[in-house]
Tab-separated table of C-alpha atoms and ligand atoms in Angstrom:
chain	number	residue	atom	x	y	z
A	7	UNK	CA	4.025	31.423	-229.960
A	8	UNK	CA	6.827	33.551	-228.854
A	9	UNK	CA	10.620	33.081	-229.996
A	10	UNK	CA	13.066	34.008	-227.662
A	11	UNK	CA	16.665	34.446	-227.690
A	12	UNK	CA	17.454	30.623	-226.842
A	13	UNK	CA	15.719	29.508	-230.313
A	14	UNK	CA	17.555	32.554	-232.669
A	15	UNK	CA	19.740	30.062	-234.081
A	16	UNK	CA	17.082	27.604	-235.321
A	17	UNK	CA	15.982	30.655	-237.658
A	18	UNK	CA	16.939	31.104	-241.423
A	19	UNK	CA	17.158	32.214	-244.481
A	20	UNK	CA	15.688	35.603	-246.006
A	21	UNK	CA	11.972	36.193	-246.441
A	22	UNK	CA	10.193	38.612	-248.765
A	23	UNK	CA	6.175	38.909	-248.814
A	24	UNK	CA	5.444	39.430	-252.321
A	25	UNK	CA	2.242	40.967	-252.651
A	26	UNK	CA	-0.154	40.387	-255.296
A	27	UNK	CA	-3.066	41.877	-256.510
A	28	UNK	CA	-5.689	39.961	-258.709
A	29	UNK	CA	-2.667	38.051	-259.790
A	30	UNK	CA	-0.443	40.610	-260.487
A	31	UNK	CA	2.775	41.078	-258.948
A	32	UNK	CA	2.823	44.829	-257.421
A	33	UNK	CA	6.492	46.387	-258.342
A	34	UNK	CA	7.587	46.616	-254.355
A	35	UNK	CA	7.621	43.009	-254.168
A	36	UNK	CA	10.390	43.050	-257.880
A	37	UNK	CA	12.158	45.756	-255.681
A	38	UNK	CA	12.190	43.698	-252.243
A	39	UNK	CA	13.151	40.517	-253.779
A	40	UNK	CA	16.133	42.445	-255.038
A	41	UNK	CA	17.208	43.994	-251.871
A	42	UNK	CA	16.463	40.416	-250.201
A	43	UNK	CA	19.046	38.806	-252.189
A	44	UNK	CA	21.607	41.087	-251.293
A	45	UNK	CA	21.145	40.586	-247.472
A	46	UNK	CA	20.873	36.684	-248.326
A	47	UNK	CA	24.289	36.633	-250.582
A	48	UNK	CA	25.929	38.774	-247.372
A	49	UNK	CA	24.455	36.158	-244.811
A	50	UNK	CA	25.076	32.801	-247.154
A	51	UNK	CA	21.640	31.810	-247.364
A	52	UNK	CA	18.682	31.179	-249.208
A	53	UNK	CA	16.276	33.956	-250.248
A	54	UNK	CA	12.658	32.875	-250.580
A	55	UNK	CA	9.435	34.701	-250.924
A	56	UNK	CA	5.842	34.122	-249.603
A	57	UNK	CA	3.064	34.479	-252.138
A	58	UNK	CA	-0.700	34.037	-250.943
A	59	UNK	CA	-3.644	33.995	-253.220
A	60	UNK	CA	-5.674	32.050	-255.302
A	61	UNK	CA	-4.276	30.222	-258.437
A	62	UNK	CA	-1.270	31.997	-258.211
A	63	UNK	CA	1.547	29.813	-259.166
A	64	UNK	CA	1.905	30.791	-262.562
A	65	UNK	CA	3.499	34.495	-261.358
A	66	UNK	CA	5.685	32.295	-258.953
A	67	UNK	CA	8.184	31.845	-261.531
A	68	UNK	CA	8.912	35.925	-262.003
A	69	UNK	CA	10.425	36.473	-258.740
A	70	UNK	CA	13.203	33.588	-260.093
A	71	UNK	CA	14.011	36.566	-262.427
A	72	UNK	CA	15.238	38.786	-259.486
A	73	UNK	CA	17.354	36.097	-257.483
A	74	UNK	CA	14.500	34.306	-255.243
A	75	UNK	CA	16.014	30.682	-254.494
A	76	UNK	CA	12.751	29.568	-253.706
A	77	UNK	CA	8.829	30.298	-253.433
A	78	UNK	CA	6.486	29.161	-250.782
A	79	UNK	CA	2.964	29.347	-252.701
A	80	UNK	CA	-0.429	29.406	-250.409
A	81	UNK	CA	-3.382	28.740	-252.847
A	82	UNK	CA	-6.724	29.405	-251.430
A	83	UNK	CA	-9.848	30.868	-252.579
A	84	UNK	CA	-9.838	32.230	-248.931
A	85	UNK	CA	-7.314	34.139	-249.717
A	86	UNK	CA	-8.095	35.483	-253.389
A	87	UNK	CA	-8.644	38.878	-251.976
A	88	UNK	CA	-6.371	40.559	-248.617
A	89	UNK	CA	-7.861	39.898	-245.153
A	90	UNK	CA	-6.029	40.978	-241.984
A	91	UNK	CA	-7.048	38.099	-240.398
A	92	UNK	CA	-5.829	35.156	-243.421
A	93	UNK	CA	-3.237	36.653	-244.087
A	94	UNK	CA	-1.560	36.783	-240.639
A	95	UNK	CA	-2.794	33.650	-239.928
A	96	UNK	CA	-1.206	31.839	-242.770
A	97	UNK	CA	2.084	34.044	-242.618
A	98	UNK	CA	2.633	33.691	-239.048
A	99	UNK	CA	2.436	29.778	-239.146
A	100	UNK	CA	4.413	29.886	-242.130
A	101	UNK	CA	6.938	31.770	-239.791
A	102	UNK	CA	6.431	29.464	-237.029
A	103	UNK	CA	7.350	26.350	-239.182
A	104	UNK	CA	9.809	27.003	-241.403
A	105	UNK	CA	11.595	30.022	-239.070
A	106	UNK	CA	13.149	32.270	-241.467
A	107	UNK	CA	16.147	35.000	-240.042
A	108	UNK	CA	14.513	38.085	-241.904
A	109	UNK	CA	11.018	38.813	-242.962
A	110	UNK	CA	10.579	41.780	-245.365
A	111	UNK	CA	7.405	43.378	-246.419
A	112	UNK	CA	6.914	46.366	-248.347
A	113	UNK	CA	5.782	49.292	-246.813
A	114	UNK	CA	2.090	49.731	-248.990
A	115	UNK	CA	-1.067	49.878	-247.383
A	116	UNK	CA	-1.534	45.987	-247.355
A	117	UNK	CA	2.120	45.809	-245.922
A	118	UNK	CA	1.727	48.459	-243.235
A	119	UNK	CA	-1.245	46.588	-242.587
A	120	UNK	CA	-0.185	42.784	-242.508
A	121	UNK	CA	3.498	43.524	-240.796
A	122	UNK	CA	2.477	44.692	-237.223
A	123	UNK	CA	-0.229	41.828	-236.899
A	124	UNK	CA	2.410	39.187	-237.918
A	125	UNK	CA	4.828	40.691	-235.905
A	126	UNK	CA	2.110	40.644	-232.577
A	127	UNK	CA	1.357	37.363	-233.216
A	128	UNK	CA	5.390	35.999	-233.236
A	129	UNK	CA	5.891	38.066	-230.925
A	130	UNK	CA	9.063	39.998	-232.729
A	131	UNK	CA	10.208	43.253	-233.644
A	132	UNK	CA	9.079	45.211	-236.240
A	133	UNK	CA	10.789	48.573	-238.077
A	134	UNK	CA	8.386	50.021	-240.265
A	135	UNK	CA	9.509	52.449	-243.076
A	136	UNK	CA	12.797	51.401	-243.683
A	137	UNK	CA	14.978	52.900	-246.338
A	138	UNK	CA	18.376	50.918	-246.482
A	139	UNK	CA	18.699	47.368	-245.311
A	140	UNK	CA	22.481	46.012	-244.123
A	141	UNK	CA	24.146	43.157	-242.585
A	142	UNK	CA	26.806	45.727	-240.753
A	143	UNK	CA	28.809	43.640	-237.415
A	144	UNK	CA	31.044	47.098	-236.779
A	145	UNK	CA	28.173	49.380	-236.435
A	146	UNK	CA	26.453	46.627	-234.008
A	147	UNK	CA	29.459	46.122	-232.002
A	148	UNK	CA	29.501	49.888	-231.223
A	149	UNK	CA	25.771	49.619	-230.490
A	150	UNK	CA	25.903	46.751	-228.536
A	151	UNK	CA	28.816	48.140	-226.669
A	152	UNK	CA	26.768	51.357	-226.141
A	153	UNK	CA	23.021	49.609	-225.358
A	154	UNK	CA	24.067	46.203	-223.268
A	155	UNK	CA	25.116	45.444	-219.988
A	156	UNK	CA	27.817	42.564	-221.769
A	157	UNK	CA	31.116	43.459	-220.667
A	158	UNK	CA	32.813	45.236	-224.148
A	159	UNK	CA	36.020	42.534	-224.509
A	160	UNK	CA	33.149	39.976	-224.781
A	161	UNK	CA	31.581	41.825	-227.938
A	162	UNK	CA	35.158	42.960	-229.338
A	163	UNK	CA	36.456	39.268	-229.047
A	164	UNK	CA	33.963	37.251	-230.101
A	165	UNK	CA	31.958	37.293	-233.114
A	166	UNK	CA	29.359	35.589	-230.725
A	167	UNK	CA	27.658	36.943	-227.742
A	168	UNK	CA	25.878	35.435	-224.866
A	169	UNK	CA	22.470	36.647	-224.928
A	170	UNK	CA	19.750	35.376	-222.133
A	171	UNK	CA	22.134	32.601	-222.040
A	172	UNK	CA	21.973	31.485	-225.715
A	173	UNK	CA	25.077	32.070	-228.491
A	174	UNK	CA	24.174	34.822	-230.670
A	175	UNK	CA	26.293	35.377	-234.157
A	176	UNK	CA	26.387	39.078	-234.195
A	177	UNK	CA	27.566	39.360	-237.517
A	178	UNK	CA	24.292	37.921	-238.591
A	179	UNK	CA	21.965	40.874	-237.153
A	180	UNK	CA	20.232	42.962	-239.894
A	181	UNK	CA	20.406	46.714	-239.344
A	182	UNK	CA	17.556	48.495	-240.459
A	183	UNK	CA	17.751	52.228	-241.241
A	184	UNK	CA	14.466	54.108	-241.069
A	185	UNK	CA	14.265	58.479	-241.338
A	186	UNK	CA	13.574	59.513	-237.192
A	187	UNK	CA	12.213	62.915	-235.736
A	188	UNK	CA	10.518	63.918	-238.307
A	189	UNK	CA	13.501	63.234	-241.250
A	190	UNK	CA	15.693	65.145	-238.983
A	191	UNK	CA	17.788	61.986	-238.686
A	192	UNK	CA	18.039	58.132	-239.759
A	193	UNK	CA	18.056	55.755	-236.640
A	194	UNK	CA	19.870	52.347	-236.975
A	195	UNK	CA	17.109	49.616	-235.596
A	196	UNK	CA	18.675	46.231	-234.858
A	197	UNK	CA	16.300	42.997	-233.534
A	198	UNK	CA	18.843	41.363	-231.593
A	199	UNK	CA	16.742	39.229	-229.115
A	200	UNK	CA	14.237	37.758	-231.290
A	201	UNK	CA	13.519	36.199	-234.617
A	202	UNK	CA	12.203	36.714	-237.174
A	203	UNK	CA	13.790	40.340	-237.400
A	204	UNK	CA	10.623	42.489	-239.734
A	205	UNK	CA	11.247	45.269	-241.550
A	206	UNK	CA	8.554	46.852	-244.042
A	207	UNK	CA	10.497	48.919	-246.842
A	208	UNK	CA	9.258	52.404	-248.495
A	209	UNK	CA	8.214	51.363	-252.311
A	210	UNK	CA	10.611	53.031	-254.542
A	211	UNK	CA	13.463	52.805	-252.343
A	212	UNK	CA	15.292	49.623	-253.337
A	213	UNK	CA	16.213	49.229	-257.084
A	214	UNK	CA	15.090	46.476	-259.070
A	215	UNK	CA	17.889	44.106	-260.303
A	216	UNK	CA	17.606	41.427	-262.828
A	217	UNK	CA	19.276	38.172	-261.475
A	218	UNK	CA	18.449	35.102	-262.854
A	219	UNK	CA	17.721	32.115	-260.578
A	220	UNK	CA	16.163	28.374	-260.755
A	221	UNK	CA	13.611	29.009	-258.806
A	222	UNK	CA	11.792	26.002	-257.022
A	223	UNK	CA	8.189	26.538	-256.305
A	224	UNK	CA	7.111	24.714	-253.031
A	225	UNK	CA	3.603	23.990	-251.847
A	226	UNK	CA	3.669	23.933	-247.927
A	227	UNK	CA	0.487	22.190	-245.917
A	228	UNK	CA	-1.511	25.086	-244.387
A	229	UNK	CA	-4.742	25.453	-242.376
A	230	UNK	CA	-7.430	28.029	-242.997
A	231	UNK	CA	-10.902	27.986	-243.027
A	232	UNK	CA	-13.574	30.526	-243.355
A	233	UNK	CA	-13.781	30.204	-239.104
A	234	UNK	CA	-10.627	31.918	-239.451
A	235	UNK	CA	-11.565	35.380	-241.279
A	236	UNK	CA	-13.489	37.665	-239.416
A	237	UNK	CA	-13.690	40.247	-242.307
A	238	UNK	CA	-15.389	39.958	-245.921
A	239	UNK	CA	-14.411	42.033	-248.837
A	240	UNK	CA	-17.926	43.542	-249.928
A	241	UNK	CA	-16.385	45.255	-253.037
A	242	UNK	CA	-12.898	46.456	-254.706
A	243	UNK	CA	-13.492	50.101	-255.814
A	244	UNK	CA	-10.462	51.299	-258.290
A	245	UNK	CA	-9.437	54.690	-257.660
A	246	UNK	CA	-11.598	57.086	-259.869
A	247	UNK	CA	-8.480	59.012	-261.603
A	248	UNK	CA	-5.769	56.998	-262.790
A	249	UNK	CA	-2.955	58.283	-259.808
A	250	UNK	CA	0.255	59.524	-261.845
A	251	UNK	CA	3.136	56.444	-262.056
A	252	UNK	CA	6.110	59.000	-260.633
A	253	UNK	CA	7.431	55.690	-259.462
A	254	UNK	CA	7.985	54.449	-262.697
A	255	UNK	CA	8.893	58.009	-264.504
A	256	UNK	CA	11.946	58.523	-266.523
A	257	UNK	CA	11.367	62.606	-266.193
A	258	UNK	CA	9.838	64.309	-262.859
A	259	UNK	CA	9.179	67.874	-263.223
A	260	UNK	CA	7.949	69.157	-259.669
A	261	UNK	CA	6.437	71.541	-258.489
A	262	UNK	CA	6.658	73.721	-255.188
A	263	UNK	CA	5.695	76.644	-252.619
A	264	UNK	CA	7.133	78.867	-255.438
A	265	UNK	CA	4.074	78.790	-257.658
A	266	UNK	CA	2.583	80.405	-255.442
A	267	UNK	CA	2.088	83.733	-257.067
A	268	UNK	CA	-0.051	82.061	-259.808
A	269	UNK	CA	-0.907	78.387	-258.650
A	270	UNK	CA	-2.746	77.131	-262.167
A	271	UNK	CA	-0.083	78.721	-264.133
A	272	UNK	CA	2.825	77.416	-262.259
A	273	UNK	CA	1.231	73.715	-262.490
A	274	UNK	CA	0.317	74.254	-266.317
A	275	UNK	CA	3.810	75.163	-266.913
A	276	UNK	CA	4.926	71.932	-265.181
A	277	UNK	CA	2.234	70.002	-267.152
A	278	UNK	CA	4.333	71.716	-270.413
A	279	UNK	CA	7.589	70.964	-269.203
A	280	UNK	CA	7.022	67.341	-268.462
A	281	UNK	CA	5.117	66.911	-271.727
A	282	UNK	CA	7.831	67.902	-273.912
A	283	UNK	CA	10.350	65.442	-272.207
A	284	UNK	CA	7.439	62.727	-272.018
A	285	UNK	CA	7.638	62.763	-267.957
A	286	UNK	CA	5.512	63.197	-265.609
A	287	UNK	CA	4.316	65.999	-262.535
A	288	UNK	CA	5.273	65.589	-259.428
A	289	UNK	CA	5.261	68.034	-256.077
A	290	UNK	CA	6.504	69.173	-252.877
A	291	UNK	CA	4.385	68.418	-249.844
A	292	UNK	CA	3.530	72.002	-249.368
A	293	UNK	CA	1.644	72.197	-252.432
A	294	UNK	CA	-0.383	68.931	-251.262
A	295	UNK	CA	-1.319	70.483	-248.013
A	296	UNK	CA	-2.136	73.721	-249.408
A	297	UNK	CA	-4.624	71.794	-251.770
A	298	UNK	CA	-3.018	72.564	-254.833
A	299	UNK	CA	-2.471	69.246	-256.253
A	300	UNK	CA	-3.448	65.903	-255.511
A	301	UNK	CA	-1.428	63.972	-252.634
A	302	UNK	CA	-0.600	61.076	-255.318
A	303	UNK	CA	1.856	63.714	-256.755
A	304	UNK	CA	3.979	64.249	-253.602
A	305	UNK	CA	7.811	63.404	-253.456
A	306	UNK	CA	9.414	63.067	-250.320
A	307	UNK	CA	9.685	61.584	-246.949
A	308	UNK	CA	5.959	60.520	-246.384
A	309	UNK	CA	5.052	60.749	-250.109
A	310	UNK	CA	6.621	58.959	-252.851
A	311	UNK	CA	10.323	57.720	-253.315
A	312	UNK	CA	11.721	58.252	-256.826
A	313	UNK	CA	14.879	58.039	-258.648
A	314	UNK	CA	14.403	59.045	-262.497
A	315	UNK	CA	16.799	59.834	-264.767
A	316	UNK	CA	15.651	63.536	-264.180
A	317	UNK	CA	14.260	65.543	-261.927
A	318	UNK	CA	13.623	68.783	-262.272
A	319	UNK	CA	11.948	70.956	-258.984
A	320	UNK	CA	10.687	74.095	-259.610
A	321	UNK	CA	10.636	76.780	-256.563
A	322	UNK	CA	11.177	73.945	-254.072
A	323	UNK	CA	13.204	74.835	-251.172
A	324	UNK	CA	15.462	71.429	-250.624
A	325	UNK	CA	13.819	70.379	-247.476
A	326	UNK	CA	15.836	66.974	-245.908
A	327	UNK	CA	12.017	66.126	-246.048
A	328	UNK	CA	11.770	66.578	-249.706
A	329	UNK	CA	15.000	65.405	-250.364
A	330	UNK	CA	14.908	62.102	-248.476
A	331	UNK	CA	12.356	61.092	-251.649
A	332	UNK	CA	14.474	62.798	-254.907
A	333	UNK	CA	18.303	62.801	-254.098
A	334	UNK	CA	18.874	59.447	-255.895
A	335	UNK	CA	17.806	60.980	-258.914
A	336	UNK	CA	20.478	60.459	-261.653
A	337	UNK	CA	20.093	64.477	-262.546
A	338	UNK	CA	18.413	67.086	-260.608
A	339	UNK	CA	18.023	70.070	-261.924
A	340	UNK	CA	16.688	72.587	-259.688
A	341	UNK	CA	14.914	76.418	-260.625
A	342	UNK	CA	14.776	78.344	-257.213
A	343	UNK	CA	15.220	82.308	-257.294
A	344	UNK	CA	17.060	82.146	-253.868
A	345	UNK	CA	20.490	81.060	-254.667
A	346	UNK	CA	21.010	79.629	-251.193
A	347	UNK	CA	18.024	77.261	-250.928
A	348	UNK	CA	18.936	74.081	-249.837
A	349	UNK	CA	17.930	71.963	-252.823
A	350	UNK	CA	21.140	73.625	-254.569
A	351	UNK	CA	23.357	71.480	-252.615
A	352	UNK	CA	21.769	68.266	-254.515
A	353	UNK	CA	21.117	69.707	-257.630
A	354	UNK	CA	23.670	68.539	-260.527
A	355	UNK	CA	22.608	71.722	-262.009
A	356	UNK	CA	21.241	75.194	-260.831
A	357	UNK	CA	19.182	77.683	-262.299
A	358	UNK	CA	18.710	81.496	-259.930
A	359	UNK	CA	15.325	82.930	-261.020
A	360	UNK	CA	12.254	82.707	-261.575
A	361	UNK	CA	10.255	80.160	-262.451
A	362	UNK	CA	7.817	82.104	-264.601
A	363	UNK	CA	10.247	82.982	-266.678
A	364	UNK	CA	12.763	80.430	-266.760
A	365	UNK	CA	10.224	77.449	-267.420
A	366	UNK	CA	8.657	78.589	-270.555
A	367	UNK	CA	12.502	79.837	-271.748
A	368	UNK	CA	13.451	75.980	-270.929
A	369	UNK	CA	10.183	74.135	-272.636
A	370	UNK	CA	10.925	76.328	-276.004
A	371	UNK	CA	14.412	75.701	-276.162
A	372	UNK	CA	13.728	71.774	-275.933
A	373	UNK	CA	10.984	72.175	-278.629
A	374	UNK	CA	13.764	73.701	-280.560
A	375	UNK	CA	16.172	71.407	-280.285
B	528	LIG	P1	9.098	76.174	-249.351
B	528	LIG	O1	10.004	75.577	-248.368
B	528	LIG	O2	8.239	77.317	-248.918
B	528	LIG	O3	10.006	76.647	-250.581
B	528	LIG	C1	9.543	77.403	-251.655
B	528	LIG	C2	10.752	77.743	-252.512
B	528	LIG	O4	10.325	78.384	-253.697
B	528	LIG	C3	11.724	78.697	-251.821
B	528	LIG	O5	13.018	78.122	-251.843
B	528	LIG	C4	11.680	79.963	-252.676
B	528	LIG	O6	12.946	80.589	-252.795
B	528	LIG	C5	11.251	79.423	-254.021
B	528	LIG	N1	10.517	80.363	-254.859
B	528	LIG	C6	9.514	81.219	-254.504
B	528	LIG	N2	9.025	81.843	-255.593
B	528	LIG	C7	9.750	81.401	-256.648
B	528	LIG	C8	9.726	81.688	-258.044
B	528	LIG	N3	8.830	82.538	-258.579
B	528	LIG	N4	10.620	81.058	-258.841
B	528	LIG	C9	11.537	80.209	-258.338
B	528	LIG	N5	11.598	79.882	-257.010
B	528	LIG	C10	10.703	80.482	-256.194
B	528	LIG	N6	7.847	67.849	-247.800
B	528	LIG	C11	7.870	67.245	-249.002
B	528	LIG	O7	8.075	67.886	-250.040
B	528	LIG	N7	7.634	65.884	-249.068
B	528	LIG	C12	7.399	65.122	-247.988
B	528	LIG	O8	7.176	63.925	-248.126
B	528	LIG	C13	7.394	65.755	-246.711
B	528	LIG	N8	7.200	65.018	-245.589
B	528	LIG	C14	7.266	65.652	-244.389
B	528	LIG	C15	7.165	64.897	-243.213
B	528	LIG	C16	7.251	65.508	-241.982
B	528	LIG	C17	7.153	64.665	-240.749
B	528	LIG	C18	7.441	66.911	-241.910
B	528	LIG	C19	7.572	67.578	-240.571
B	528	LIG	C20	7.537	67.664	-243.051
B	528	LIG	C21	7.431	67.058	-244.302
B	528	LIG	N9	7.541	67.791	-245.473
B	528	LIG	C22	7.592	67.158	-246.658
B	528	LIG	C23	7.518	69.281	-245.474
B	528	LIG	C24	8.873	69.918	-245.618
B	528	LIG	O9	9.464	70.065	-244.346
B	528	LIG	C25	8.764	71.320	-246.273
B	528	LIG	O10	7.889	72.111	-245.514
B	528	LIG	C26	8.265	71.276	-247.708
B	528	LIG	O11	9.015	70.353	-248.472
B	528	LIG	C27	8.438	72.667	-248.304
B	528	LIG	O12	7.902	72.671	-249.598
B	528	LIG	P2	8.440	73.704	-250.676
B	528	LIG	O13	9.892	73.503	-250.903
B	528	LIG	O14	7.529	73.603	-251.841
B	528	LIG	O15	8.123	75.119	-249.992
């Protein structure tokens, strides 16, 4: 079923997909809920998430701890573990009767997976990989005055536009913010024809606020059956190494290019470093590619976002790359013998030299202390 412009005003509400996994909430969906009740206090609605599994009503209740107004719960053994095909199906009727204004997902694998099918089958918009999330009329006016064919004194006067013939509220659009040509700039993305507007959101991104809600926990009529799934989940295999949390790090001590000269030792120093302040390793993309380190290590842009209380990058340039995925850190620290390298304009404090000799200097003086 497709929503046009003529039914945009029959939609909303905020939506978050909070994704489980063998009843466990997964940490986006804390973060999402958060960010969702900011867009839903700017818009004066409800926020309410969408939780799928089997027997999962008694995590329902956490995402009342984060601001959700409300839970739709979908119990089914069908859909204990993620299918493509349940999952949009049950989503995208959800959708289709209830017509939320927003849908977020977060941008994990399952997300990245489940978003684009939901959004084919509504026959919406999708941006994928967003980092901020606003309700922002002046920036839309400009766009709108810029991208449509409606004559400007319409947009500048009214706070509603004519769109195919149907009112449109244009304070009400969501702008979506997403990193463009290659990090080299963030595009605004606005869904102004259709409904729901779908964003997935990079995990890490949003922070995680505590805000305490009633939450009611509501049971909607659905209808799947094993007809519907056209996929079977053979076997879950865990990851053999346990991946390194940077997500949920206090203390990131990175790695870079700059190791080059002796790879092991750099990383072993790094391994030191983090030790003494109880944190963990983390790394440049450059080191990933060049096989260095394992790609569950890697800050940035398409790796991890983090924001610890500090970060600390070793011989790391500062690419807007690298950057787009540390510079909410609360203190970067950054140890780069070129004292123009880019990462110097983020860093809260600056070290000139060399690694090799500054590192071990910096891990005895914090045993010392
Ligand atoms: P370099 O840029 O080579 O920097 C090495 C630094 O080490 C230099 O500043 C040098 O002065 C310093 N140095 C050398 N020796 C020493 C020493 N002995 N002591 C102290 N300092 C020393 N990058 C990411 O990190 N994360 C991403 O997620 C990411 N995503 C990307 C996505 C796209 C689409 C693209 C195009 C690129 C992406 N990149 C990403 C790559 C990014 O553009 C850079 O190439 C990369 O971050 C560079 O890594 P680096 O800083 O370790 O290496």
């Amino acid at each position: 079923m497709a929503f046009n412009s003529a039914d945009i005003g029959a939609f909303k509400n905020v939506w978050v997909f909070c994704e489980q996994r063998q009843g466990k909430m997964m940490p986006t969906t804390f973060e999402l809920i958060s960010e969702g009740r900011k867009l839903a206090d700017e818009l004066g609605v409800e926020l309410c998430g969408i939780l799928l599994g089997d027997n999962v009503d008694a995590i329902a209740p956490e995402l009342g701890n984060y601001g959700a107004d409300k839970v739709y719960v979908y119990n089914s053994p069908l859909l204990k573990d993620y299918t493509t095909d349940a999952y949009t199906k049950v989503i995208s009727e959800a959708v289709e009767e209830i017509k939320p204004e927003i849908l977020l997902f977060g941008a994990s694998n399952i997300g990245r997976d489940l978003a684009p099918r939901c959004a084919a089958r509504l026959h919406t918009g999708l941006c994928a990989d967003c980092t901020h999330l606003d309700i922002d009329m002046p920036i839309y006016k400009n766009f709108l005055k810029e991208a449509s064919t409606l004559p400007a004194e319409r947009i500048e006067k009214l706070g509603t536009v004519k769109i195919n013939g149907a009112d449109h509220d244009v304070s009400r659009d969501i702008k979506m913010t997403r990193p463009a040509f290659g990090g080299h700039l963030m595009a605004s993305i606005f869904c102004p024809r259709f409904r729901p507007a779908m964003a997935t959101v990079r995990p890490g991104v949003m922070k995680k606020r505590e805000c305490k809600k009633n939450v009611e926990i509501l049971h909607p009529a659905f209808n799947l059956t094993e007809a519907d799934i056209k996929t079977e989940v053979v076997e879950v295999v865990k990851a053999a190494k346990k991946l390194v949390d940077l997500i949920g790090a206090d203390f990131i001590v990175s790695v870079g290019r700059g190791i080059s000269k002796d790879v092991e030792g750099g990383i072993k120093l790094a391994e030191e470093l983090a030790e003494v302040l109880g944190g963990v390793v983390g790394s440049s993309r450059a080191c990933v590619d060049a096989g260095w380190i394992t790609a569950d290590h890697q800050v940035g842009q398409t790796g991890k976002t983090v924001h610890p209380k500090v970060y600390i990058a070793l011989g790391i340039s500062g690419a807007i790359q690298h950057k787009a995925g540390m510079q909410d850190s609360e203190c970067i620290i950054a140890v780069n013998k070129n004292d123009t390298a880019p990462i110097f304009e983020v860093a809260d404090y600056g070290i000139v030299g060399d690694l090799f000799k500054v590192v071990p200097e910096l891990i005895e003086s914090i045993k010392a202390a």
